[in-house]
Every structure is written in C-alpha cells, then in structure tokens.
Amino acid sequence: MIKVAQLGAGRMGAVHARNAAANQRLDLVALVDPRPDVAGPLAAELGAALRGFDEVLADPEIRGIIVASSTDAHLDNTLSALRAGKAVFCEKPLDLRLATLLAAKGELEAAEDRLFVAFNRRFDPHYRALKARIDGGDIGALESLHIVNHDPATPPPAFIPTSGGLFKDFTIHDFDLAPWLMGEAPVEVFAWASCLIDPQIGALGDVDTAKVLLTTATGRLCMISNSRRTGYGYDQRIEAFGSNGAARVDNVTNTAVSVWGESGAKADRFPYAFIDRYAGAYAAEMDHFADVLDGKASPEAGLLASIASLELAEAAARSVATGAPVRL
Amino acid sequence: MIKVAQLGAGRMGAVHARNAAANQRLDLVALVDPRPDVAGPLAAELGAALRGFDEVLADPEIRGIIVASSTDAHLDNTLSALRAGKAVFCEKPLDLRLATLLAAKGELEAAEDRLFVAFNRRFDPHYRALKARIDGGDIGALESLHIVNHDPATPPPAFIPTSGGLFKDFTIHDFDLAPWLMGEAPVEVFAWASCLIDPQIGALGDVDTAKVLLTTATGRLCMISNSRRTGYGYDQRIEAFGSNGAARVDNVTNTAVSVWGESGAKADRFPYAFIDRYAGAYAAEMDHFADVLDGKASPEAGLLASIASLELAEAAARSVATGAPVRL
Amino acid sequence: MIKVAQLGAGRMGAVHARNAAANQRLDLVALVDPRPDVAGPLAAELGAALRGFDEVLADPEIRGIIVASSTDAHLDNTLSALRAGKAVFCEKPLDLRLATLLAAKGELEAAEDRLFVAFNRRFDPHYRALKARIDGGDIGALESLHIVNHDPATPPPAFIPTSGGLFKDFTIHDFDLAPWLMGEAPVEVFAWASCLIDPQIGALGDVDTAKVLLTTATGRLCMISNSRRTGYGYDQRIEAFGSNGAARVDNVTNTAVSVWGESGAKADRFPYAFIDRYAGAYAAEMDHFADVLDGKASPEAGLLASIASLELAEAAARSVATGAPVRL
Amino acid sequence: MIKVAQLGAGRMGAVHARNAAANQRLDLVALVDPRPDVAGPLAAELGAALRGFDEVLADPEIRGIIVASSTDAHLDNTLSALRAGKAVFCEKPLDLRLATLLAAKGELEAAEDRLFVAFNRRFDPHYRALKARIDGGDIGALESLHIVNHDPATPPPAFIPTSGGLFKDFTIHDFDLAPWLMGEAPVEVFAWASCLIDPQIGALGDVDTAKVLLTTATGRLCMISNSRRTGYGYDQRIEAFGSNGAARVDNVTNTAVSVWGESGAKADRFPYAFIDRYAGAYAAEMDHFADVLDGKASPEAGLLASIASLELAEAAARSVATGAPVRL
C-alpha cells in the first residue's frame, strides 16, 4: 500500500480522508490540521496519526499528499508538497486568483505529472458514462450542451466574501465540465446573472442565479444554468444534443421507491448535499490518485484545467459587468 | 355516411353516442331510451331523433344498432336487432349468464359477422401496441403475463347484486385480454379472493380483491391482480415476459407535467375514471364498428370471446369456492 | 351550430378543417381554395361546399372565417374577413413583417375581440397544466424558464426563403410561450445561432441551431434552445424554476409501452410531426374559436401577441447580427 | 476494531471478505479455505492470513466468523463456530434440508443472539425504504404484494442438482422477503411452475419459471413471479398495494444516462449480476454483523427466518407436485 498524508480535516477533508482510508491501495498514515479537536477524532476513526506538515513532507515513506486545507492555502501547500517530491491530490480550486496561478505556472508545469486537481464532476459515473456515449458516437457529432447545476440551498452569507463569487465558486464545475464533454475549448462567453433569491447575497456583491452561454471555434453551443437554491435537492443534469440523437443525465433519486397516492406518483427525493450526490465521484477521484501514484495514469485534471476554468469564470463575470459577450 | 341508431342513453350510452356522432363514417340518426329526460338532451346535443326500438328496427336505412341498454337487456336487444338484419355493436357483456348465452349460441353464430361485442381493452392503443410488440417477436416467445387491473374506488353497494360479481363484472376484461395477448386459451384457473376493502361488498356475497392464475396448454402462465379500490386512480398495467426480453404498459398520466418539491418529484395523476383512461379505446371500437359496417373488417370480438371470458369467470369463482384449481 | 368557412386546404388547412368539422358547436359549410384538386376531396370528406371568398364573405349565415391560406395572404384575408364582420381564426403568423403589422394596427385593434391568432402552444394540455401549476403557486415565485424546441428534421431548402428565418418561423412559438408562462414581457434578448446541421440552410442566409436568452424587468431569465433536426422526433420540453420548487413538461411518447432487452429499457418513440404532437392543441384552439363565436371568451391571442413575438424575433436576429444583447 | 475470520474464498466469499476488509469496524485477520490458489491472492489483497479453521476457532482474539463455505458445509461450520463462542455471519442458506435444521434447532436457538443468516434482500436500501414506507403508513394498511424476482440467465446445469431446486435456491429470497414486508406469516401457498426456458433444467427435475401465491391469516395476498432468464438483466421489483395507495421499487439502472434516438428513448441497462444489483446490500449486511458484534443490534435474521422460508419452499414444491394449495 502507498502511504499518503492529508492536510485539513474539515467537511471535505473528512470525505477525502475516509475515501483514502477505504481505498485498498492507499494507506492514510497522517492527518495534518492545526485544530486537534477537529482532526483528532477523525484520525482516531481512521487509524491515522496527527502530525505536522514539515514532518510529513520530510517523511520519505509518504509519497502522496492530499490537500484539503482552506482554499487560500491550497496553492502554497501544493507547491510545498511538490517541492518535497510528493504527488498531490488538491481539492478544487488550486487557487481562486488567475494571476497568482499564472505566476506559478512554470513551477507547476514542471510537476504536472504529480499534480491532480480534483474536479469531482469528471469522476461522477453518470457523467463519465455520458462522455463515453458522446465520444463513442452514440449521438453523432455533438452540437450543443445544456447543463443544469442548481444548489439545494443558499450558502451562509459569511461564506460569500471568500467564495470567489458564483462563477468561481460554483459555475467553475461547469466551466470544467463543458470543455471536457465537448472536447473543445470555448472561445466566447455570455452571461446574465441576477440576485433573485437572497438579497444578502446581492448586498455582498454576488449573484445567485445565472444563465451562461459558451460557444466554441466550430460553432458548438453550451448553455449553463445556475441557481443557489432549488428547494428540492441538488439539481444536477446534463443534456447533449448531436447530429444523430441526444443523451441526457437526469437527476438520480435516493432510492428506486415511488409512492402512488391521490395526487399522483411520487418518486423518492433527489440527494440534497453535494457530498451525497457525488459520493461515488469522490471515491473515484481518490482511486484515480492511487492510479497516479501507481504510475498507471497521468492526472485527469491539473494546472491547465484550473487555469481554463478560471479564465471562463473571469470572462463570465466580465460579461455580466459589461452586458456584452467576452471573447477569450 | 352509414346510418346507425343507439339503445340506451346512460353513462356508457353517452360515451358511445358521442363517439358515433363524431365518427366521420357514421351518422347517428336515432336514440332509443324510455327515459326522455335522460335521452332528450343527449339527442338534442347530437342532432339525433328520439324514436322507438321497433320503429328503428323497421327503418331500412338504419344499418347498425348500438346496444347500450341495461346489461340484462343486452342479449334480447341484440337478438332483435340481428333478426332485423342489422349489424350490432353490443356494449360488454352480451350476457352475464353462461347458460343463457349457450342457449342462444346457434342463432348468434349464424350472425357472427354482424355481431361485435365491445371489449374495450383490445382497442386501447397502448395494449394494441403491446400486442404488436409481442406478435412482432420483440420479446421472443411469450412466457408469462402479469395484468394489474385495479379500480380507483369501490362501486356503490347497490351495484353489486346485479353486477355478476367481481369476476364477471371486472376481471372479465382480463379474461378477455389474457388469451388475446397470449394467443392461446387458458386450460386451468386458480383464484384467491378476499374482501379486504369494503365489508358491505362481503355482506352481499362478493369480494373486492383477487389474485388469479391462468395456465395454457403450452405452459404459459398469467397472473391477474384485481382490486376494487386503489385510492390513486385507475391502475391499468400489463407486463409480458418472453424468451428474449420483456415489454410493459405502464400507467398513463393525465399530463406530462411533473413538479419537484421538497419531498421529491411528483408526476401528474393517473386518470381516475375508466371513461377517461379508455377514451381512446371507446372511440376506436366505434371506428371498428364502422369498419364492420363498411365490410372492411370482421368483428374483433363477439360470441366466442363472450363465452370464453364468461367460462373463465365462472371457473375462477369455482376455484375460490373450492379452494382448488379448476380445469376448463 | 355556428356556420364557419375556411380559406386554404393545405397541410395545416386539413388539420383545422377536420377539427372544425368534428367540433360539435361548429358547422364547416365552405372551403375556399383556388386548387380544386386539393380542396375537393377534403370538402367531400367533410361535407363542405367549395366556394369563392367573396361569396363566403357575403353570406350572412357564415359567422366565422378560418384563415389557413399561404402565410403571405394571412393578413389580407384576415382584414377582408374582419371588414365583412366575421370573426377570424388565423393560423399563425398573422404576418411575418413587423412594419406591415404595425401599419394595420389601428384597424386590427378595433376588431380585437373578433381576431384570434392561433398560437398552438398555448392550447397544448401539457403546457396549460404547467401554466396552471406556475400560476397556482406550486413552485413559488417563478425565477427562470428553459424551453427546448427542436424539430425532428430540417425543412426542405425551398421552404427557407419564404419562412422568415428560424426566429420568425420557429422560435416565434417560444417568443409567444415565454411571456405567457412568465406573466411578464422580456426587456432584453441575447441570441447565438449557428448553421451546424445543413449547409444549404446557411447558404440561404439562415441558421439551424440557436440559443436565446431573455430577461424581464424583474430579473427573470429564460433560455430557449432551438434546433432544426433531432433525429429522434419532435423534442418539446419546458422547465420552470421557482422559489419553492420546479416543474417540467417532459416529452410525451406515442404509447406507454416500453421494451426491456439486452441493451436496457426502451420507451416508445416521441411523436415525430408537429401535427401529431400538437393534435390536442389544434382541436382545443378550434374549440376556443367556438367559445369566441359563442361570446364565451375573448381571443386568447391576437394582434398584441403577434406583434410582441415578432418584436422578439427581430431583436434576436439583430442580436445575432451585432453579437450583442438587444434592449426592447 | 473487531477481529473476524472468514471461511470460503469463492465468488460470494470474495464479496464478503472485501466488505469485511473495507468495514471500518471490522478487521479481517484470517481466511480459511482449502484451496490456496484461490484463497491466497484474496488474502494477499486484503492483508489477511491463510489459516486453518481449528486454529481460528481457538484464537480468542477472533470474535466473529463469516461462513461463506460451500452450502452443504454452512450448518456444520456454523455450529462449530457457535460452540467456540464466536458470533456467526452465515451466507444464506443455513441449510437446504428442513429436517436437518429442525434437528439442530435447540442448539441454534440457544445461540440465536450470535447467529446472523445473511438474507441479502432485507439489506437492500430500496427494499428497506419500501418497508419503511409501508410501516410508516404511507399506503395505509397493506393489502397485497407483488414480487418480481427474475434472474438474467439460467445457471449452468451442473449447479441444479445441488441447488435445492428453484424454490429453495431462488424463491427462498422472496419467501423471506414477503413475510418481512407484510409483517405477517403466510398460512397457505399455491404454486404453478413450468420448465419453459431450458429443457436441461427440466431433465434434471427442476423448473425455471414459477408463479406463487401466498395468503395470510388476515387475508393479505402475495404474488411472486420467478424466472431463471430475462435476457435483459436482473429484474428485481416489488409492488405493495394498501388501503390508501401503492408503493413500488422499480428496477435500478446502471447510470442515469438515457439516449434518445430514432427508435425512442433508451435508458441505461439494469445491473446484470446479483453481485452488482445487491452490492449495497452485501456491504450493509456486513455492517449489520459489526453491529451484532458491537452489541448494538440483535441479528436481523437467523434460525427462524431460515426455517420459515424453507417451510414455504417445501410447501410450494408440494403445491406444484399435488396441483393444490398447501396449508402451513
């Protein structure tokens, strides 16, 4: 088994640590987190030691580092780990500032075969199956894409100022998904956004509802819909239209149970939290990290995907600000 | 257009009369019903005259008679019309007494190309499409059949004594459907029945819930489920299992609208009344009658189907009474 | 019964004439069409006379005129009929030229309670049920709308030059639907369009694929997707997102039959032609015309809806031409 | 962590061993299997030692034994383990011979809080959710139950002679499920069975297609459908009808992807192997064993469920043999 250590024992940290511990190729030996009250129980549950970051970096037996610290520490932690010769699993985003990322580009590129940035959508079995259908020609040549990415409930207002805003925090998933599914980079972005849900979000300078259009060099069109609140769970759907048919990923339900009553047929709920909807994706991305450590795969996404999606997010924000499409 | 007259202006009578009036090959010229208060408004709506039965039979321009009188008058009315040389559309059943039917067999057989007994299920577009799939080999050789036929709500107790009982009144549809879909007559019947829903039905000697098994000479198996009350609409489904797959007709919904809320995804209601669920079937069976009158088709169902389904109903009742399977 | 006459016996003319003939409140007494080979058989089938337009206009017994002539004759025919005191059912569009329509505005407004322009989507039972759910508060306050309107197959190239282009010919339905469902007029339009399907369409100066965004004064957002070719039938769907849930109209299937085989579960096909998908809507709009003639209803749509949807179509075309959003 | 050992490293053994290894409360320390070529790689993969059964029984640190040996050894192995004071997870069935089971009843009863027989259906999240809906009153009082349990493909003929026959090998799951869901034991059984699929199965004295009816003291009715071959995957469905509605578990699909093409909408496949369909159930039953070892739960199923389901299987076989219902 390959020894790995993890930075961060917060909400996403717990997900990644449990997946690392359950992965039969990985041995999670250490957790690094300044908060022993948070990290201690998790470490105990998983049989990992609480250790310092420097100590972990200096341990030659530890070959991989999972970076699940706070977002603003991701890039520094990643660079430190790469410099120590480790492979890195970095929870998305690598960084929210495009300029900062570009400044580190040279160093990151040099280590690109050890840097995996975990964009979870790409590892969802439903989306992977959709991509396989598209790439396999099941719908002919892809012409357009519709993505619905709606959150169940607005985040707490305190989260907004450090989030990077809707496009960098939330649409970023779609900005990564769309080129991946289309097999082609967008060349122009148009976005409209409103604050329709929570005035507090608007007061903080952010939006909660957006419609984004992307187009590619060959004329493919992509529509993205975002909302911060559905009231009915995590609405996660994709439709792909091609020259010979269409394919879609519909929402999954918690179970296959439906109940028929006076008012009609009622299916079970959709998963509410992203942690539930993408549980399979989180496990699969940890397994991909094992593949990278095993030399069986190059990182599915890394620096370039981070830059490309951030560029789209910044372009979308500019489009909202100027009211005009933005060419990349 | 072919002139037809109709006996009976009750609930089903209104359905048939409106379908006859709307059919572009039929001209409904007369309604016969002893209750002018019921028949008058319907006749006015449809531009038909109120006339006597004898008068209608004597009118050489009237070529077809739609028998929608009370069940116990069906056979007499049918025989009178056949003797007058008319073609007959008889609302199911031709008669509830097997012995009576057998007694009239000779005369009815002689007119079999003019006698159409309207078993509505055979004309439902969904069931016809299912039969086409089965007959077309889409599921290989048919092996078994599951029929769910559940009513939305129990009938008024006053209806029970003249209904013929659950098997003759309600399962009779399934006893006609099953051989039609299987392409083979059942040779043995086993039935269990309970009064689980309405004790008044039990007090009147009838049951409200039944499970029936049929088997054919080649070993095909059919399960029929009946209930007098669902609480959620008219539950009408069929599943066919074959050597190479399965096919099913699921319930239809009133519209394609679904609403997603906190408790999950809710589809629209199922049709409640049989008149709504089988509206298309009623129109199609009237069109079939026009085909018969036009010489374009032989009656899809008539005396033989009436006898065969009644025999199954009586066998099922005997099986319940004896607790043992009944061989036909 | 109310006597009506119809102009035009082409493809849509046949639909409307049959619906008028089948409607129990309308009596289709005359067909007007310069092509007796086309109009003759239809007139014979429906028991209507072939007559001239002037003759029909002069007949005081004829109270309603159904205008199903060629698109460029709609407005003239409509004006003639209105001047003769008739009520008019005009197949959409009233005219393709906004300026021409505005020039006739005064005269048309004066007769607005007799002018019904048949935008079929509003009469589809699924969309009406969706609107009832939205208006009834089932999803809270409406925030955004997604409309998919994709044709099964590209029209013949010869149709393109007189069609008015994708936005006026096809998206026009969505431009009428969106304000009707949102209860609010769009104030800004952004559109991207490509010729991805048929280069002949591009050579004729038209597009075959488009994504359109609309926004309203209160910030509601609407996305419209159009394609001239699906390969799988007529893709007609709407999703509405609100403050308390979502509602959608999914595609209908020809029957409720599905077949399960080695490669999975296969539902029945979607309707292919618009005439099949909207058969119920065409019958319902004819019934609405009977309501208008009966004095029971004001026309659901007329001059204003025609102008409003044309304005949106022209704005969308300008947006494509300029690459920028267009304010109305 | 609680140390456990497992007997058997065959197909089901591999499933249970991997689940034990992945369970965060269990430590799979030993595998017992006479075939080192089979057991060795599995032991290596999971970090378990290959040891002898006696040795394992004598090890006081090992508290639980997972019995996944060949079916005819289950009971002996279980008794040995219980006598050694271990808790036992026994892969279903405990034994195929009712008489043998009854002979050991006294000894097994004395250890019933340490004996868990793993009937997997009870641990499937979909069926558990269905039971929760039934028990929670979502459909009112339960009246009847329909179970479809169809295998994707016939077993190899060599399996038939030691299988116990269709009812003991396959329907046994339904015989356990039905009383569990109904909350009431069946009092009468009627079964019809045919050999419709594979004549080799018939030549070996077994059947491949069956329809079984059960009824309870209060008149509840249950229909079970079994087939050894669907051609489309593992068809696993349940419908429950109550006084106030119905609930069903439909088949799950491999992913939420559907593809729309010329012939209609095609959903993804159903899981083919039981190991895939019930992967969640197998993990959940291992977790239940951890609960038993932890003192947090009594075994969900054990001797009594084994006896009850075997009695139903034998009664069903008698019903087929005699052609009559069998009273329990």
mmCIF file of C-alpha atoms in Angstrom, chain C residues 96 159-172 201 204-208 228 313 317:
data_model
loop_
_atom_site.group_PDB
_atom_site.id
_atom_site.type_symbol
_atom_site.label_atom_id
_atom_site.label_comp_id
_atom_site.label_asym_id
_atom_site.label_seq_id
_atom_site.Cartn_x
_atom_site.Cartn_y
_atom_site.Cartn_z
ATOM 1 C CA LEU C 96 -44.067 37.990 -40.884
ATOM 2 C CA PHE C 159 -39.096 26.497 -47.624
ATOM 3 C CA ILE C 160 -36.340 28.647 -46.129
ATOM 4 C CA PRO C 161 -36.567 31.820 -48.282
ATOM 5 C CA THR C 162 -40.266 32.391 -47.523
ATOM 6 C CA SER C 163 -40.118 31.166 -43.918
ATOM 7 C CA GLY C 164 -38.956 34.415 -42.361
ATOM 8 C CA GLY C 165 -35.910 32.635 -40.954
ATOM 9 C CA LEU C 166 -35.515 30.483 -37.860
ATOM 10 C CA PHE C 167 -36.584 33.117 -35.352
ATOM 11 C CA LYS C 168 -39.764 34.219 -37.143
ATOM 12 C CA ASP C 169 -40.731 30.783 -38.338
ATOM 13 C CA PHE C 170 -39.861 28.546 -35.436
ATOM 14 C CA THR C 171 -38.656 30.373 -32.319
ATOM 15 C CA ILE C 172 -41.760 32.526 -32.695
ATOM 16 C CA ILE C 201 -29.691 26.485 -44.863
ATOM 17 C CA LEU C 204 -29.675 30.684 -47.926
ATOM 18 C CA GLY C 205 -28.702 33.038 -45.125
ATOM 19 C CA ASP C 206 -30.488 31.224 -42.332
ATOM 20 C CA VAL C 207 -29.369 29.303 -39.247
ATOM 21 C CA ASP C 208 -30.498 25.934 -37.889
ATOM 22 C CA ARG C 228 -33.934 22.147 -36.859
ATOM 23 C CA ALA C 313 -37.802 37.553 -33.266
ATOM 24 C CA ALA C 317 -31.922 38.392 -35.284
#
